[in-house]
Short mmCIF file of C-alpha atoms and ligand atoms in Angstrom, two decimals:
data_model
loop_
_atom_site.label_atom_id
_atom_site.label_comp_id
_atom_site.label_asym_id
_atom_site.label_seq_id
_atom_site.Cartn_x
_atom_site.Cartn_y
_atom_site.Cartn_z
CA UNK B 1 -76.44 -84.61 89.11
CA UNK B 2 -73.83 -83.92 86.48
CA UNK B 3 -74.77 -87.14 84.74
CA UNK B 4 -78.39 -86.02 84.47
CA UNK B 5 -77.14 -82.77 82.91
CA UNK B 6 -75.11 -84.69 80.34
CA UNK B 7 -77.94 -87.06 79.52
CA UNK B 8 -80.51 -84.26 79.05
CA UNK B 9 -79.25 -82.90 75.69
CA UNK B 10 -78.61 -86.45 74.53
CA UNK B 11 -82.22 -87.36 75.22
CA UNK B 12 -83.46 -84.26 73.38
CA UNK B 13 -81.24 -85.08 70.37
CA UNK B 14 -82.39 -88.72 70.39
CA UNK B 15 -86.04 -87.62 70.56
CA UNK B 16 -85.50 -85.15 67.70
CA UNK B 17 -83.80 -87.85 65.61
CA UNK B 18 -86.62 -90.26 66.44
CA UNK B 19 -89.21 -87.77 65.20
CA UNK B 20 -87.40 -86.69 62.05
CA UNK B 21 -85.83 -89.90 60.71
CA UNK B 22 -87.37 -92.16 58.08
CA UNK B 23 -88.10 -94.67 60.85
CA UNK B 24 -90.57 -92.62 62.88
CA UNK B 25 -94.34 -92.79 63.17
CA UNK B 26 -94.27 -89.05 63.93
CA UNK B 27 -92.56 -88.35 60.60
CA UNK B 28 -95.19 -89.69 58.18
CA UNK B 29 -94.29 -89.97 54.50
CA UNK B 30 -97.67 -90.74 53.01
CA UNK B 31 -101.38 -89.94 53.36
CA UNK B 32 -102.15 -93.14 55.26
CA UNK B 33 -99.27 -92.72 57.69
CA UNK B 34 -100.34 -89.10 58.10
CA UNK B 35 -103.78 -90.31 59.22
CA UNK B 36 -102.22 -92.58 61.86
CA UNK B 37 -99.88 -89.82 63.08
CA UNK B 38 -102.76 -87.31 63.36
CA UNK B 39 -104.82 -89.86 65.30
CA UNK B 40 -101.86 -90.49 67.65
CA UNK B 41 -101.42 -86.75 68.26
CA UNK B 42 -105.17 -86.29 68.84
CA UNK B 43 -105.22 -89.13 71.41
CA UNK B 44 -102.09 -87.73 73.13
CA UNK B 45 -103.57 -84.19 73.26
CA UNK B 46 -106.95 -85.33 74.60
CA UNK B 47 -105.32 -87.68 77.15
CA UNK B 48 -103.04 -84.85 78.34
CA UNK B 49 -105.99 -82.48 78.80
CA UNK B 50 -107.95 -85.19 80.68
CA UNK B 51 -104.96 -86.00 82.88
CA UNK B 52 -104.31 -82.33 83.75
CA UNK B 53 -108.02 -81.73 84.42
CA UNK B 54 -108.25 -84.73 86.76
CA UNK B 55 -105.08 -83.79 88.66
CA UNK B 56 -106.26 -80.13 88.80
CA UNK B 57 -109.65 -81.18 90.17
CA UNK B 58 -107.96 -83.43 92.75
CA UNK B 59 -105.68 -80.64 94.01
CA UNK B 60 -108.58 -78.16 94.01
CA UNK B 61 -110.83 -80.49 96.01
CA UNK B 62 -108.08 -81.18 98.57
CA UNK B 63 -107.46 -77.46 99.10
CA UNK B 64 -111.18 -76.71 99.24
CA UNK B 65 -111.78 -79.50 101.73
CA UNK B 66 -109.10 -78.07 103.99
CA UNK B 67 -110.64 -74.58 103.84
CA UNK B 68 -114.07 -75.95 104.64
CA UNK B 69 -113.18 -77.70 107.88
CA UNK B 70 -115.53 -76.31 110.50
CA UNK B 71 -119.26 -76.13 111.10
CA UNK B 72 -121.23 -77.21 107.99
CA UNK B 73 -123.13 -74.42 106.25
CA UNK B 74 -125.10 -74.40 103.02
CA UNK B 75 -124.96 -78.25 102.95
CA UNK B 76 -127.77 -78.48 100.44
CA UNK B 77 -126.26 -75.94 98.06
CA UNK B 78 -122.93 -77.78 98.10
CA UNK B 79 -124.63 -81.06 97.39
CA UNK B 80 -126.42 -79.57 94.36
CA UNK B 81 -123.11 -78.15 93.18
CA UNK B 82 -121.48 -81.57 93.54
CA UNK B 83 -124.21 -83.27 91.50
CA UNK B 84 -123.85 -80.61 88.81
CA UNK B 85 -120.10 -81.23 88.70
CA UNK B 86 -120.55 -85.00 88.50
CA UNK B 87 -123.11 -84.58 85.71
CA UNK B 88 -120.77 -82.29 83.75
CA UNK B 89 -117.91 -84.77 84.24
CA UNK B 90 -119.95 -87.70 82.92
CA UNK B 91 -121.23 -85.69 79.94
CA UNK B 92 -117.69 -84.52 79.04
CA UNK B 93 -116.37 -88.10 79.33
CA UNK B 94 -119.09 -89.45 77.02
CA UNK B 95 -118.52 -86.67 74.45
CA UNK B 96 -114.72 -87.22 74.56
CA UNK B 97 -115.02 -91.00 74.14
CA UNK B 98 -117.48 -90.66 71.25
CA UNK B 99 -115.24 -88.08 69.53
CA UNK B 100 -112.17 -90.34 69.84
CA UNK B 101 -114.12 -93.40 68.66
CA UNK B 102 -115.39 -91.45 65.64
CA UNK B 103 -111.89 -90.19 64.77
CA UNK B 104 -110.58 -93.76 65.07
CA UNK B 105 -113.40 -95.05 62.87
CA UNK B 106 -112.72 -92.44 60.15
CA UNK B 107 -108.99 -93.25 60.04
CA UNK B 108 -109.57 -97.03 60.10
CA UNK B 109 -112.07 -96.70 57.27
CA UNK B 110 -109.56 -94.77 55.20
CA UNK B 111 -106.86 -97.36 55.94
CA UNK B 112 -109.07 -100.30 54.97
CA UNK B 113 -109.73 -98.90 51.46
CA UNK B 114 -107.81 -100.86 48.83
CA UNK B 115 -107.19 -98.98 45.56
CA UNK B 116 -107.85 -101.13 42.48
CA UNK B 117 -104.72 -99.94 40.65
CA UNK B 118 -102.34 -100.93 43.49
CA UNK B 119 -99.11 -102.74 42.69
CA UNK B 120 -98.99 -106.05 44.61
CA UNK B 121 -96.01 -107.35 46.52
CA UNK B 122 -96.12 -110.69 48.32
CA UNK B 123 -94.07 -110.42 51.49
CA UNK B 124 -93.31 -113.69 53.29
CA UNK B 125 -91.78 -113.72 56.74
CA UNK B 126 -89.04 -116.21 57.58
CA UNK B 127 -86.91 -116.64 60.67
CA UNK B 128 -85.25 -114.08 60.24
CA UNK B 129 -85.58 -112.41 56.86
CA UNK B 130 -88.16 -111.10 54.40
CA UNK B 131 -88.93 -112.82 51.12
CA UNK B 132 -90.18 -110.33 48.53
CA UNK B 133 -92.02 -111.21 45.33
CA UNK B 134 -93.64 -108.67 43.02
CA UNK B 135 -96.95 -110.17 41.99
CA UNK B 136 -97.49 -110.09 38.22
CA UNK B 137 -99.79 -112.19 36.08
CA UNK B 138 -96.88 -113.09 33.82
CA UNK B 139 -94.51 -115.23 35.95
CA UNK B 140 -91.51 -114.01 33.92
CA UNK B 141 -92.21 -110.48 35.20
CA UNK B 142 -92.11 -111.41 38.88
CA UNK B 143 -89.15 -109.81 40.60
CA UNK B 144 -87.88 -111.84 43.54
CA UNK B 145 -85.62 -110.35 46.15
CA UNK B 146 -85.09 -110.20 49.90
CA UNK B 147 -85.13 -107.61 52.67
CA UNK B 148 -84.77 -104.60 50.34
CA UNK B 149 -87.94 -103.47 48.61
CA UNK B 150 -88.24 -100.79 45.92
CA UNK B 151 -91.47 -98.99 45.06
CA UNK B 152 -92.37 -95.98 42.89
CA UNK B 153 -93.35 -92.76 44.65
CA UNK B 154 -97.06 -91.93 44.77
CA UNK B 155 -98.27 -95.35 43.59
CA UNK B 156 -100.39 -97.39 46.02
CA UNK B 157 -98.72 -100.70 46.87
CA UNK B 158 -100.69 -103.56 48.35
CA UNK B 159 -98.56 -105.87 50.45
CA UNK B 160 -99.87 -109.42 50.69
CA UNK B 161 -98.47 -110.74 53.95
CA UNK B 162 -97.89 -114.31 55.02
CA UNK B 163 -95.31 -116.37 56.88
CA UNK B 164 -93.42 -119.60 56.31
CA UNK B 165 -92.80 -120.42 59.99
CA UNK B 166 -94.00 -118.32 62.96
CA UNK B 167 -95.90 -115.04 63.33
CA UNK B 168 -93.92 -111.96 62.28
CA UNK B 169 -95.09 -108.38 61.97
CA UNK B 170 -94.42 -105.97 59.12
CA UNK B 171 -93.79 -102.40 60.24
CA UNK B 172 -92.51 -99.34 58.40
CA UNK B 173 -93.04 -96.63 61.06
CA UNK B 174 -93.00 -93.68 58.62
CA UNK B 175 -95.42 -95.35 56.22
CA UNK B 176 -97.79 -97.73 57.97
CA UNK B 177 -98.96 -99.30 61.21
CA UNK B 178 -98.00 -102.85 62.17
CA UNK B 179 -99.55 -105.80 60.33
CA UNK B 180 -98.97 -109.46 61.21
CA UNK B 181 -97.60 -112.12 58.88
CA UNK B 182 -99.33 -115.34 59.91
CA UNK B 183 -98.51 -118.88 58.67
CA UNK B 184 -101.34 -120.30 56.52
CA UNK B 185 -103.16 -116.98 56.34
CA UNK B 186 -102.81 -113.80 54.28
CA UNK B 187 -103.23 -110.24 55.48
CA UNK B 188 -103.06 -107.20 53.25
CA UNK B 189 -101.83 -103.70 53.87
CA UNK B 190 -101.70 -100.77 51.46
CA UNK B 191 -98.73 -98.41 51.55
CA UNK B 192 -98.56 -95.09 49.70
CA UNK B 193 -95.34 -93.08 49.87
CA UNK B 194 -95.63 -89.46 48.86
CA UNK B 195 -91.92 -88.62 48.87
CA UNK B 196 -88.82 -90.48 47.71
CA UNK B 197 -86.32 -91.76 50.26
CA UNK B 198 -85.01 -94.85 51.98
CA UNK B 199 -87.35 -95.96 54.75
CA UNK B 200 -86.39 -98.55 57.31
CA UNK B 201 -88.64 -101.15 58.83
CA UNK B 202 -88.49 -103.86 61.41
CA UNK B 203 -90.21 -107.07 62.38
CA UNK B 204 -92.49 -105.97 65.21
CA UNK B 205 -93.54 -109.32 66.68
CA UNK B 206 -91.18 -111.43 68.76
CA UNK B 207 -90.42 -114.36 66.46
CA UNK B 208 -87.35 -115.97 67.98
CA UNK B 209 -83.78 -115.28 69.00
CA UNK B 210 -82.97 -112.98 66.09
CA UNK B 211 -86.24 -111.04 66.05
CA UNK B 212 -84.36 -107.77 66.54
CA UNK B 213 -82.14 -108.56 63.53
CA UNK B 214 -85.02 -108.86 61.10
CA UNK B 215 -84.92 -105.50 59.38
CA UNK B 216 -85.94 -104.33 55.96
CA UNK B 217 -85.60 -101.23 53.82
CA UNK B 218 -88.07 -99.68 51.44
CA UNK B 219 -86.57 -97.51 48.73
CA UNK B 220 -89.13 -95.08 47.35
CA UNK B 221 -87.98 -93.73 43.99
CA UNK B 222 -89.24 -92.04 40.84
CA UNK B 223 -91.23 -94.28 38.47
CA UNK B 224 -88.32 -94.16 35.99
CA UNK B 225 -85.75 -95.25 38.58
CA UNK B 226 -88.11 -97.94 39.82
CA UNK B 227 -88.62 -99.29 36.29
CA UNK B 228 -84.86 -99.35 35.73
CA UNK B 229 -84.38 -101.25 38.99
CA UNK B 230 -87.21 -103.66 38.13
CA UNK B 231 -85.83 -104.45 34.68
CA UNK B 232 -82.40 -105.07 36.15
CA UNK B 233 -83.80 -107.38 38.83
CA UNK B 234 -85.65 -109.36 36.17
CA UNK B 235 -82.39 -110.20 34.41
CA UNK B 236 -80.49 -113.39 35.18
CA UNK B 237 -77.45 -113.38 37.44
CA UNK B 238 -74.38 -112.07 35.62
CA UNK B 239 -72.19 -114.97 34.46
CA UNK B 240 -68.74 -115.21 36.06
CA UNK B 241 -66.32 -112.93 34.25
CA UNK B 242 -62.95 -114.10 35.61
CA UNK B 243 -61.25 -117.36 36.54
CA UNK B 244 -61.79 -116.64 40.28
CA UNK B 245 -65.47 -115.91 39.77
CA UNK B 246 -65.86 -119.10 37.75
CA UNK B 247 -64.19 -121.01 40.55
CA UNK B 248 -66.49 -119.25 43.03
CA UNK B 249 -69.54 -120.34 41.06
CA UNK B 250 -68.29 -123.95 41.10
CA UNK B 251 -67.83 -123.71 44.88
CA UNK B 252 -71.39 -122.34 45.23
CA UNK B 253 -72.85 -125.19 43.18
CA UNK B 254 -70.87 -127.92 44.97
CA UNK B 255 -71.11 -126.65 48.57
CA UNK B 256 -74.33 -126.56 50.61
CA UNK B 257 -75.26 -123.07 49.25
CA UNK B 258 -77.19 -124.57 46.33
CA UNK B 259 -79.50 -126.44 48.72
CA UNK B 260 -81.12 -123.23 49.97
CA UNK B 261 -80.58 -120.39 47.49
CA UNK B 262 -81.57 -119.37 43.97
CA UNK B 263 -79.37 -117.67 41.39
CA UNK B 264 -81.46 -117.22 38.22
CA UNK B 265 -79.69 -118.52 35.11
CA UNK B 266 -77.81 -121.22 37.07
CA UNK B 267 -78.84 -124.66 38.37
CA UNK B 268 -79.38 -123.10 41.83
CA UNK B 269 -83.14 -122.80 42.37
CA UNK B 270 -83.91 -123.55 46.02
CA UNK B 271 -86.20 -121.22 47.97
CA UNK B 272 -85.32 -121.96 51.59
CA UNK B 273 -83.08 -118.90 51.88
CA UNK B 274 -83.01 -115.51 50.13
CA UNK B 275 -82.76 -115.28 46.32
CA UNK B 276 -79.15 -114.29 45.56
CA UNK B 277 -79.52 -113.48 41.83
CA UNK B 278 -78.72 -109.80 42.48
CA UNK B 279 -77.18 -110.08 45.93
CA UNK B 280 -74.48 -107.49 45.20
CA UNK B 281 -77.13 -104.86 44.39
CA UNK B 282 -78.30 -104.95 47.99
CA UNK B 283 -76.79 -102.73 50.66
CA UNK B 284 -76.86 -105.24 53.49
CA UNK B 285 -76.82 -108.97 54.16
CA UNK B 286 -78.54 -111.10 56.84
CA UNK B 287 -81.66 -108.85 56.87
CA UNK B 288 -79.91 -105.59 57.64
CA UNK B 289 -77.46 -107.10 60.15
CA UNK B 290 -74.24 -106.50 58.21
CA UNK B 291 -73.12 -104.14 55.44
CA UNK B 292 -72.73 -106.04 52.18
CA UNK B 293 -68.91 -106.12 51.98
CA UNK B 294 -66.66 -109.03 50.92
CA UNK B 295 -65.25 -109.39 54.46
CA UNK B 296 -68.72 -109.49 56.05
CA UNK B 297 -69.96 -111.90 53.41
CA UNK B 298 -67.02 -114.22 54.12
CA UNK B 299 -67.57 -114.20 57.90
CA UNK B 300 -71.31 -114.68 57.40
CA UNK B 301 -70.72 -117.77 55.23
CA UNK B 302 -68.11 -119.22 57.61
CA UNK B 303 -69.80 -118.52 60.95
CA UNK B 304 -73.35 -117.24 60.65
CA UNK B 305 -74.10 -118.33 64.22
CA UNK B 306 -71.43 -115.97 65.51
CA UNK B 307 -73.08 -113.04 63.71
CA UNK B 308 -76.71 -114.03 64.25
CA UNK B 309 -77.07 -116.84 66.81
CA UNK B 310 -80.22 -118.84 66.13
CA UNK B 311 -80.44 -117.90 62.43
CA UNK B 312 -81.31 -120.75 60.06
CA UNK B 313 -78.20 -120.29 57.92
CA UNK B 314 -75.82 -123.21 58.57
CA UNK B 315 -72.06 -122.72 58.82
CA UNK B 316 -70.09 -123.64 55.69
CA UNK B 317 -66.44 -124.41 56.26
CA UNK B 318 -64.39 -123.75 53.16
CA UNK B 319 -60.65 -123.54 52.49
CA UNK B 320 -59.54 -119.86 52.30
CA UNK B 321 -59.04 -120.00 48.54
CA UNK B 322 -62.55 -121.35 47.89
CA UNK B 323 -64.07 -118.84 50.30
CA UNK B 324 -62.29 -115.93 48.58
CA UNK B 325 -63.48 -117.14 45.17
CA UNK B 326 -67.03 -117.63 46.45
CA UNK B 327 -67.24 -114.12 47.91
CA UNK B 328 -65.79 -112.75 44.68
CA UNK B 329 -68.49 -114.56 42.67
CA UNK B 330 -71.30 -113.44 45.01
CA UNK B 331 -69.90 -109.90 44.85
CA UNK B 332 -70.22 -109.99 41.06
CA UNK B 333 -73.97 -110.68 41.19
CA UNK B 334 -74.98 -107.06 40.67
CU1 CUA Z 1 -89.79 -111.77 62.69
CU2 CUA Z 1 -89.76 -110.77 64.82
#
């Protein structure tokens, strides 16, 4: 009993947090998400009314039946009344279903509109991370990053979704519904954020052992801040500034790292794993699994399977000195 009392406030707090965070379908941050949230609330309200009406009618009929036990009187009148009730019930059901279908149609229509001036971002799903490429006609203007996306506030963004391996699903609860990333196929989804903030997202389709550790963040910022971020991301990786960082770069180029990752401005140009050109500018590593700190980076390089069993990142055993230099170099890639 006491336990239930303790859990009650906790549940209320959790529910409040779930409805007010930047990871909540009930806390929409854009006109499209607002449409989905309104539709959800409408369906919940109508379903609640229908449920209460049905239960009310059931209780009423049981009580009435009990009262009416005895010799039948006015049989005909009661039958007429019953038919009237059944007719009203069917008519109300039809009207309710048509109203809900129309509301759904209106929202879907609004969601399927694709503004011509939208910025395009190609989002490719991998087990278990997100490859992000800003689509520009000029290849030199294409920002490439992973797991952490930046967009300007108010500007429509069209995500072009595909996958390199299995089916994943892109979901930013406060900004959009779920949309699948399918190998060999592209889907599109438009996102418009009407307020700045950091929004979290999650892969929403079971895609393997580390499905739950396939997170992403969307930073919505002012157009000026976005442009500053974009210009910085377009630059090459900063060259090593100290002896340790130089040693770290040598370790990167001679160990297995170079086989999977890109660092612009160096010989590393593989695209199997995330682009690391500006790794240190990201808040997390391993798709939101760990905070981006030197200690976490070192343990991720040494034993990725301990952190994220089933992830595609292979273990790299390095002597402590090389590992320290490597993390120092990666930490300098701002
Ligand atoms: Cu990717 Cu679940």
